[in-house]
Amino acid sequence: MRWIYAFDAADGLGRDLLGGKGFALAEMTRLGLPVPPGFTVTTEACRAYLAGQGLPEGLWAEIEAAVARLETQTQKRFGGTEGPPLLLSVRSGAPVSMPGMMDTILNLGLTLDGVAALARATGNPRFAWDSYRRFIQMYGEVALGVDAAHFDRLIEAKKAQAGVERDIDLAPEDLEELAYAFKERIREEGKTFPEDPWEQLKGAVEAVFKSWNNPRAKTYRRLYQIPDDLGTAVNVQAMVFGNLGEDSGTGVGFTRNPSTGEKGLYGEYLRNAQGEDVVAGIRTPEPLERLRIYAPDVYAELEKVAAILERHFGDMQDFEFTVERGRLYLLQTRSGKRTPEAAVRIAVEMAEEGLIAKEEAVDRVDANTLPQLLQARVDYARAPKPHLKGLPASPGAAVGHAVLTAEAAEAWSREGKPVILVRPETTPEDVGGMHAAKGILTARGGMTSHAAVVARGMGVPAVVGASGLVLDVEAGTFRLGDLELKEGDPITIDGTTGAVYAGAVPLVQGQGSQHLDRLLSWAEPFRKLGVRANADTPEDARKARELGAEGIGLVRTEHMFFAEDRLPWVRRLILARTPEEEAQALERLAAFQKTDFKGLLEAMDGLPVTVRLLDPPLHEFLPDRVALERKEAAGALEPHEAELLERVRVLEEANPMLGFRGIRLLLVRPEILKMQLTALLEATRELKAEGRDPRPEVMLPLVSGPEEVRAARALIDPLLEAYGLDVPIGTMIETPRAALLAGEIAREVEFFSFGTNDLTQLTYGISRDDAGAFAPAYLEARWWAFDPTAELDAAGVAELLRIAIERGRAANPALKLGICGEHGGEARSVRLAAELGLDYVSASPYRVLTARLAAAQAARRRERPVSV
């Protein structure tokens, strides 16, 4: 077994073996680009190490041979003290990009004797001691497990003692003292910093292997559904130095703007710095454009490099580079993280430029991110003057409670509170809190810092490098300029402009883009699966139609009953003591319902509108029992409230989800079914008389067998006949029994709509409302590969769908089939629906775009094959 491949000897090997970084370094070397020499330890070696075997047999001998080859290539000696020593970077590189989630060590091989040799060779003792203290700090954190905060405190103390604000202003003797202080801190932690370069290298390789299972990497894999068994490669590379002086530096570039998608070289650069300084957000860098002024030759070379990389890899590239005394070196390239807006624009414009086919552009965009193109924006007409401005790192606006730690963000979010994560800068350990937050605000860092890159990948609005932001995390306070706020106070951030506001600022909905319209126009010819919307109001229906919905797949009629002017009449119906009281309430509710139905049918004129009859139990329309009983105990209960309390106690159920609701309620209280159906038929007849084309459909909820459908049709069919209207009647398939008896049920109806929300809950035996108590643990432990309430379960729930589809169509070949649960707007679930042969999916209005694109992608390819 071979464990190592040099960059210039890895042709034809893929990312699975070399990892993304190793593969890219090998490709850039093959293209003749300026890449420092190095080698990759494969993912196979990592998997063997993590399996408990230690360093695999033969690996160390290969590493020694590979380092010897580097010595020959660079004319430097590893651990040498005569002339500048060969120093190495040791970086992780998983097969799937996981920015910032695993570990890096720079300047490896440096010793006290090596510092002196480096200072003599470069004539720059500050550079030598800066490199050494950086190495001790990285090695201490990554290989020895020392908390980074210890080193940060020592740096801050040294800057205060020296009277400077920036690391770069520390003198050589300050850095020398820091190096010794770092070593002492490591000793206090019971660890030993090795002075033997080979021991350093062994410890670094093992540390990178171990970083595959660090908490932040595991969290990232869970969030993005990356398999746990891939392992990471280790890339060992000859160091080049950006901290040799003002003619040196380090930067991150993008071949297109990762926020907007605009074509052109974009990025940031730090003079006299090392690579991790940019992405870590420790210093706020300059725009890359400035390099054109003080190093025009380097900038021109970068422009050529950007064009080569994009043409070769066929995608927008995110590349890291170092300039050492005016000479450019490339250290990494990968497909760049981008906002949903940028992803669409890049795909469309690359297709128009002939770099990729239009079909590839359709496949390339993550359909689940499209709703973010409709993200809220600040309503500038009503917004006050911002309290602060930072860098607009990830577009969109967010309002939430300010929280100062990632842990607080996760805790508040679990309670249903929207939060903005406010940090000095984010680190990879913050990824869980970043995912929980509605927005991210940092005091430091640039457009390519960790916060910016991760926020763009998540589609979360972010403002970074807000220099007027000052935090006191321990006190739970922060300042926006001169305004002091405390944790929990509401703030608003605008990731499109970089503005930060105290308080909740009015927002307006985004409108999509011309590039999105073009992409969808390319996608539509491929799409075979119909897309409808779940909508309960004419406004929602109009928005859904505007976004391309081909009808309404679910109208939840109960939502109409909760309006302020309707709820009292629902309660009168529930409390009615006489037939006259009941008839009066029904008459009033029928008038309300007719108006509602007419508005929906009018908005969807010429398209189907599927009306689900009343589904929830009646007690949901009554006040909370506990609140009423507290008033009763206090002697403050009004007479009408006493009557309500009595009825609440009668109707209350131990398990209402499985109780007196849906078809059961409609059959036991047929007057409700007749009222709703009459209102729908009246609305339809009036619209037809006006020359319109209403197309209503009626759907029965929570059916579990054919007997219920036959009983309901005995009530429905006479009314249809009386009105002379042909209205399709269907049923939701949301109980496992209904799925199993689909053949018998299909003989009684014209369509099925799978209510995958309840079907998932009943199949798993879980409640969505209570799953929060255990779902995070299940996802963390990978007992669930994904959240089944968000993504359709192919192995279990979809098997019930398949049974229902086969039996239903066998009994009724004309049967129409759809999905109306929230899964209808999730991309993988839409692809599964297409694979199962459904006629349509129905999603909330703002997820219609996702469903349309995912359906087109399903017709072209299977990005993630599913077996059912």
Short mmCIF file of C-alpha atoms in Angstrom, two decimals, residues 445-781:
data_model
loop_
_atom_site.label_atom_id
_atom_site.label_comp_id
_atom_site.label_asym_id
_atom_site.label_seq_id
_atom_site.Cartn_x
_atom_site.Cartn_y
_atom_site.Cartn_z
CA GLY A 445 -12.23 40.06 10.02
CA GLY A 446 -12.62 40.73 6.33
CA MET A 447 -14.67 39.53 3.41
CA THR A 448 -12.71 36.26 3.31
CA SER A 449 -12.60 35.65 7.06
CA HIS A 450 -14.09 32.54 8.63
CA ALA A 451 -17.33 34.35 9.50
CA ALA A 452 -17.79 35.62 5.94
CA VAL A 453 -17.02 32.33 4.21
CA VAL A 454 -19.19 30.18 6.46
CA ALA A 455 -22.09 32.67 6.52
CA ARG A 456 -22.14 32.79 2.72
CA GLY A 457 -22.12 29.00 2.58
CA MET A 458 -25.06 28.87 4.99
CA GLY A 459 -26.94 31.71 3.30
CA VAL A 460 -27.02 33.66 6.57
CA PRO A 461 -26.75 37.47 6.47
CA ALA A 462 -23.47 38.69 7.93
CA VAL A 463 -21.60 41.93 8.64
CA VAL A 464 -17.91 41.59 9.55
CA GLY A 465 -15.05 43.92 10.44
CA ALA A 466 -17.35 46.41 12.22
CA SER A 467 -14.57 48.33 13.94
CA GLY A 468 -16.93 50.36 16.16
CA LEU A 469 -18.23 47.16 17.75
CA VAL A 470 -16.75 46.54 21.22
CA LEU A 471 -17.73 43.48 23.25
CA ASP A 472 -17.45 42.53 26.91
CA VAL A 473 -18.56 38.93 26.74
CA GLU A 474 -18.10 38.26 30.45
CA ALA A 475 -20.25 41.27 31.40
CA GLY A 476 -22.82 40.40 28.72
CA THR A 477 -22.62 43.85 27.11
CA PHE A 478 -21.50 45.36 23.81
CA ARG A 479 -21.27 48.78 22.21
CA LEU A 480 -22.35 49.93 18.77
CA GLY A 481 -20.21 53.04 18.57
CA ASP A 482 -21.22 55.10 21.60
CA LEU A 483 -24.42 53.14 22.30
CA GLU A 484 -24.13 50.44 24.98
CA LEU A 485 -26.44 47.43 24.72
CA LYS A 486 -26.77 44.19 26.63
CA GLU A 487 -27.11 40.60 25.53
CA GLY A 488 -30.71 39.94 24.51
CA ASP A 489 -31.35 43.42 23.12
CA PRO A 490 -32.76 43.43 19.57
CA ILE A 491 -30.51 44.55 16.72
CA THR A 492 -30.76 44.54 12.93
CA ILE A 493 -27.94 43.79 10.50
CA ASP A 494 -27.89 44.40 6.76
CA GLY A 495 -25.47 42.02 5.07
CA THR A 496 -26.08 43.75 1.74
CA THR A 497 -24.75 47.16 2.81
CA GLY A 498 -22.87 46.41 6.05
CA ALA A 499 -25.20 48.56 8.15
CA VAL A 500 -25.91 47.70 11.79
CA TYR A 501 -28.89 49.12 13.69
CA ALA A 502 -29.90 49.01 17.34
CA GLY A 503 -33.47 47.73 17.65
CA ALA A 504 -35.76 46.06 15.12
CA VAL A 505 -35.76 47.89 11.78
CA PRO A 506 -38.58 47.32 9.24
CA LEU A 507 -37.74 44.78 6.54
CA VAL A 508 -39.19 44.15 3.08
CA GLN A 509 -39.24 40.94 1.07
CA GLY A 510 -36.66 40.38 -1.67
CA GLN A 511 -37.75 39.97 -5.29
CA GLY A 512 -35.42 37.43 -6.91
CA SER A 513 -33.33 38.40 -9.95
CA GLN A 514 -33.11 38.35 -13.74
CA HIS A 515 -30.44 35.65 -13.48
CA LEU A 516 -32.83 33.44 -11.52
CA ASP A 517 -35.56 33.96 -14.12
CA ARG A 518 -33.10 32.91 -16.84
CA LEU A 519 -31.97 29.83 -14.93
CA LEU A 520 -35.55 28.71 -14.34
CA SER A 521 -36.40 29.29 -18.00
CA TRP A 522 -33.60 26.85 -18.86
CA ALA A 523 -34.84 24.39 -16.23
CA GLU A 524 -38.53 24.36 -17.17
CA PRO A 525 -38.22 22.25 -20.37
CA PHE A 526 -36.70 19.42 -18.32
CA ARG A 527 -39.31 19.46 -15.55
CA LYS A 528 -42.01 16.77 -15.60
CA LEU A 529 -43.24 17.00 -12.02
CA GLY A 530 -46.00 19.56 -11.35
CA VAL A 531 -45.49 22.18 -8.65
CA ARG A 532 -48.32 23.66 -6.60
CA ALA A 533 -48.34 25.78 -3.46
CA ASN A 534 -49.77 25.50 0.03
CA ALA A 535 -51.71 28.75 0.47
CA ASP A 536 -54.53 29.90 2.76
CA THR A 537 -55.03 33.51 1.63
CA PRO A 538 -55.47 35.25 -1.72
CA GLU A 539 -52.22 37.14 -1.05
CA ASP A 540 -50.28 33.89 -0.62
CA ALA A 541 -51.99 32.44 -3.68
CA ARG A 542 -51.05 35.43 -5.84
CA LYS A 543 -47.43 35.30 -4.64
CA ALA A 544 -47.27 31.57 -5.33
CA ARG A 545 -48.64 32.06 -8.83
CA GLU A 546 -46.12 34.83 -9.44
CA LEU A 547 -43.33 32.39 -8.43
CA GLY A 548 -44.59 29.77 -10.89
CA ALA A 549 -47.00 27.61 -8.88
CA GLU A 550 -49.42 25.66 -11.07
CA GLY A 551 -52.25 25.66 -8.56
CA ILE A 552 -52.83 25.23 -4.84
CA GLY A 553 -52.18 21.77 -3.47
CA LEU A 554 -53.37 22.54 0.05
CA VAL A 555 -55.76 25.12 1.49
CA ARG A 556 -55.89 24.76 5.27
CA THR A 557 -59.43 25.95 5.94
CA GLU A 558 -58.93 26.03 9.71
CA HIS A 559 -56.46 28.91 9.36
CA MET A 560 -59.32 31.07 8.15
CA PHE A 561 -61.26 30.38 11.36
CA PHE A 562 -58.58 31.90 13.60
CA ALA A 563 -59.14 35.42 12.24
CA GLU A 564 -60.31 37.91 14.84
CA ASP A 565 -63.77 38.33 13.31
CA ARG A 566 -64.35 34.57 12.81
CA LEU A 567 -63.13 33.00 16.03
CA PRO A 568 -66.14 34.12 18.11
CA TRP A 569 -68.47 32.44 15.62
CA VAL A 570 -66.47 29.20 15.72
CA ARG A 571 -66.81 29.26 19.48
CA ARG A 572 -70.55 29.90 19.18
CA LEU A 573 -70.78 26.81 17.00
CA ILE A 574 -68.89 24.75 19.58
CA LEU A 575 -70.98 26.11 22.49
CA ALA A 576 -74.36 26.00 20.71
CA ARG A 577 -77.10 24.57 22.99
CA THR A 578 -79.92 24.57 20.44
CA PRO A 579 -80.28 23.79 16.73
CA GLU A 580 -81.09 27.45 16.15
CA GLU A 581 -77.84 28.65 17.75
CA GLU A 582 -75.88 26.10 15.73
CA ALA A 583 -77.60 27.08 12.46
CA GLN A 584 -76.92 30.79 13.08
CA ALA A 585 -73.21 30.12 13.68
CA LEU A 586 -72.97 27.87 10.62
CA GLU A 587 -74.65 30.44 8.43
CA ARG A 588 -72.22 33.15 9.48
CA LEU A 589 -69.20 30.88 9.06
CA ALA A 590 -70.42 29.81 5.61
CA ALA A 591 -70.49 33.46 4.53
CA PHE A 592 -66.92 33.95 5.75
CA GLN A 593 -65.77 30.77 4.02
CA LYS A 594 -67.44 31.67 0.73
CA THR A 595 -65.57 34.99 0.68
CA ASP A 596 -62.29 33.20 1.47
CA PHE A 597 -62.79 30.53 -1.18
CA LYS A 598 -63.82 33.05 -3.79
CA GLY A 599 -60.64 35.05 -3.23
CA LEU A 600 -58.45 31.95 -3.55
CA LEU A 601 -60.23 30.62 -6.64
CA GLU A 602 -60.05 34.06 -8.24
CA ALA A 603 -56.31 34.36 -7.56
CA MET A 604 -55.76 30.91 -9.10
CA ASP A 605 -58.26 31.28 -11.93
CA GLY A 606 -57.86 28.40 -14.37
CA LEU A 607 -55.67 26.40 -11.98
CA PRO A 608 -56.64 23.73 -9.42
CA VAL A 609 -57.29 24.73 -5.81
CA THR A 610 -57.34 21.80 -3.38
CA VAL A 611 -59.39 22.62 -0.30
CA ARG A 612 -58.77 20.45 2.73
CA LEU A 613 -61.83 20.29 4.93
CA LEU A 614 -61.49 21.05 8.64
CA ASP A 615 -58.63 19.06 10.16
CA PRO A 616 -57.75 20.11 13.76
CA PRO A 617 -59.76 19.17 16.86
CA LEU A 618 -62.35 21.71 18.04
CA HIS A 619 -60.61 22.46 21.33
CA GLU A 620 -57.88 24.32 19.39
CA PHE A 621 -60.41 27.09 18.77
CA LEU A 622 -61.06 27.53 22.50
CA PRO A 623 -58.96 29.39 25.10
CA ASP A 624 -56.21 27.62 27.02
CA ARG A 625 -57.60 25.53 29.90
CA VAL A 626 -54.79 26.41 32.32
CA ALA A 627 -55.29 30.16 31.80
CA LEU A 628 -59.03 29.83 32.41
CA GLU A 629 -58.51 27.70 35.52
CA ARG A 630 -56.10 30.29 36.96
CA LYS A 631 -58.77 32.96 36.52
CA GLU A 632 -61.31 30.59 38.10
CA ALA A 633 -59.02 30.05 41.11
CA ALA A 634 -58.61 33.81 41.45
CA GLY A 635 -62.37 34.29 41.32
CA ALA A 636 -62.04 36.43 38.19
CA LEU A 637 -63.85 34.17 35.71
CA GLU A 638 -66.58 35.90 33.67
CA PRO A 639 -69.87 33.96 33.08
CA HIS A 640 -69.14 33.37 29.38
CA GLU A 641 -65.62 32.19 30.31
CA ALA A 642 -67.09 29.68 32.76
CA GLU A 643 -69.09 28.22 29.88
CA LEU A 644 -65.93 28.09 27.75
CA LEU A 645 -64.01 26.34 30.52
CA GLU A 646 -66.72 23.70 30.86
CA ARG A 647 -66.59 23.01 27.11
CA VAL A 648 -62.78 23.00 27.06
CA ARG A 649 -62.77 20.28 29.72
CA VAL A 650 -65.24 18.22 27.71
CA LEU A 651 -63.31 18.52 24.45
CA GLU A 652 -59.79 18.23 25.83
CA GLU A 653 -57.94 15.10 24.69
CA ALA A 654 -54.94 13.27 26.04
CA ASN A 655 -53.45 12.93 22.54
CA PRO A 656 -55.25 15.34 20.20
CA MET A 657 -53.07 14.50 17.20
CA LEU A 658 -54.61 11.03 17.21
CA GLY A 659 -58.00 12.10 18.50
CA PHE A 660 -61.28 13.67 17.42
CA ARG A 661 -60.13 15.51 14.29
CA GLY A 662 -60.10 15.33 10.51
CA ILE A 663 -62.52 12.91 8.88
CA ARG A 664 -63.70 11.72 12.31
CA LEU A 665 -64.89 15.20 13.25
CA LEU A 666 -66.46 15.76 9.83
CA LEU A 667 -68.45 12.51 9.98
CA VAL A 668 -69.61 12.92 13.58
CA ARG A 669 -70.40 16.62 12.99
CA PRO A 670 -71.56 16.46 9.32
CA GLU A 671 -73.00 19.97 9.51
CA ILE A 672 -69.40 21.30 9.44
CA LEU A 673 -68.58 19.35 6.28
CA LYS A 674 -71.81 20.51 4.60
CA MET A 675 -71.19 24.14 5.60
CA GLN A 676 -67.68 24.15 4.15
CA LEU A 677 -68.64 22.34 0.97
CA THR A 678 -71.67 24.57 0.38
CA ALA A 679 -69.52 27.69 0.80
CA LEU A 680 -67.02 26.31 -1.74
CA LEU A 681 -69.73 25.41 -4.25
CA GLU A 682 -71.42 28.80 -3.87
CA ALA A 683 -68.11 30.58 -4.50
CA THR A 684 -67.48 28.40 -7.54
CA ARG A 685 -70.94 28.98 -9.00
CA GLU A 686 -70.66 32.77 -8.57
CA LEU A 687 -67.27 32.89 -10.27
CA LYS A 688 -68.51 30.78 -13.16
CA ALA A 689 -71.40 33.21 -13.54
CA GLU A 690 -68.84 36.02 -13.80
CA GLY A 691 -67.15 34.21 -16.67
CA ARG A 692 -64.20 32.95 -14.65
CA ASP A 693 -62.67 29.46 -14.57
CA PRO A 694 -62.59 28.24 -10.95
CA ARG A 695 -61.22 24.71 -10.48
CA PRO A 696 -61.85 23.59 -6.89
CA GLU A 697 -60.91 20.19 -5.49
CA VAL A 698 -62.06 18.81 -2.12
CA MET A 699 -59.74 16.83 0.13
CA LEU A 700 -60.62 14.73 3.17
CA PRO A 701 -58.09 14.76 6.04
CA LEU A 702 -56.79 11.94 8.28
CA VAL A 703 -58.57 9.11 6.48
CA SER A 704 -57.59 5.61 7.58
CA GLY A 705 -59.91 3.44 5.50
CA PRO A 706 -62.42 3.26 2.61
CA GLU A 707 -65.46 3.19 4.90
CA GLU A 708 -64.80 6.76 6.01
CA VAL A 709 -64.48 7.94 2.41
CA ARG A 710 -67.73 6.23 1.40
CA ALA A 711 -69.52 7.85 4.35
CA ALA A 712 -68.14 11.26 3.42
CA ARG A 713 -69.12 10.86 -0.23
CA ALA A 714 -72.66 10.08 0.86
CA LEU A 715 -72.71 13.63 2.25
CA ILE A 716 -70.75 15.26 -0.58
CA ASP A 717 -72.21 13.77 -3.77
CA PRO A 718 -75.82 14.97 -3.24
CA LEU A 719 -74.54 18.54 -2.80
CA LEU A 720 -72.41 18.32 -5.96
CA GLU A 721 -75.44 17.04 -7.85
CA ALA A 722 -77.66 19.80 -6.46
CA TYR A 723 -75.21 22.48 -7.65
CA GLY A 724 -74.57 20.73 -10.94
CA LEU A 725 -70.80 20.97 -10.45
CA ASP A 726 -68.11 18.41 -11.17
CA VAL A 727 -65.56 18.79 -8.38
CA PRO A 728 -62.79 16.19 -7.92
CA ILE A 729 -62.85 14.55 -4.48
CA GLY A 730 -59.65 13.22 -2.97
CA THR A 731 -58.16 12.16 0.29
CA MET A 732 -54.97 12.79 2.17
CA ILE A 733 -52.85 9.72 2.73
CA GLU A 734 -51.30 10.52 6.08
CA THR A 735 -51.89 7.39 8.16
CA PRO A 736 -50.00 4.14 7.56
CA ARG A 737 -53.33 2.26 7.36
CA ALA A 738 -54.54 4.51 4.56
CA ALA A 739 -51.32 3.81 2.64
CA LEU A 740 -51.78 0.07 3.04
CA LEU A 741 -55.47 0.22 2.03
CA ALA A 742 -54.82 2.64 -0.84
CA GLY A 743 -56.25 0.26 -3.43
CA GLU A 744 -59.68 0.22 -1.79
CA ILE A 745 -59.63 3.96 -1.06
CA ALA A 746 -58.60 4.78 -4.65
CA ARG A 747 -61.88 3.34 -5.98
CA GLU A 748 -63.77 6.07 -4.09
CA VAL A 749 -61.74 9.18 -5.07
CA GLU A 750 -60.11 11.03 -7.94
CA PHE A 751 -56.81 11.89 -6.26
CA PHE A 752 -54.47 11.21 -3.34
CA SER A 753 -52.34 13.85 -1.65
CA PHE A 754 -49.71 12.48 0.69
CA GLY A 755 -49.66 14.45 3.93
CA THR A 756 -46.05 13.63 4.67
CA ASN A 757 -45.94 15.73 7.86
CA ASP A 758 -48.37 13.49 9.75
CA LEU A 759 -47.37 10.36 7.85
CA THR A 760 -43.78 10.84 9.01
CA GLN A 761 -44.86 11.42 12.59
CA LEU A 762 -47.11 8.36 12.63
CA THR A 763 -44.54 6.16 10.90
CA TYR A 764 -41.74 7.16 13.28
CA GLY A 765 -44.00 7.45 16.32
CA ILE A 766 -42.78 10.99 17.00
CA SER A 767 -44.32 14.41 17.43
CA ARG A 768 -42.70 17.28 15.56
CA ASP A 769 -43.50 19.58 18.45
CA ASP A 770 -41.69 17.37 20.96
CA ALA A 771 -38.85 16.00 18.83
CA GLY A 772 -36.58 18.85 19.90
CA ALA A 773 -35.96 17.00 23.16
CA PHE A 774 -34.06 14.19 21.43
CA ALA A 775 -33.58 15.04 17.73
CA PRO A 776 -30.30 16.96 18.26
CA ALA A 777 -28.81 13.97 20.08
CA TYR A 778 -30.02 11.60 17.34
CA LEU A 779 -28.49 13.77 14.62
CA GLU A 780 -25.24 14.25 16.55
CA ALA A 781 -24.86 10.49 17.07
#
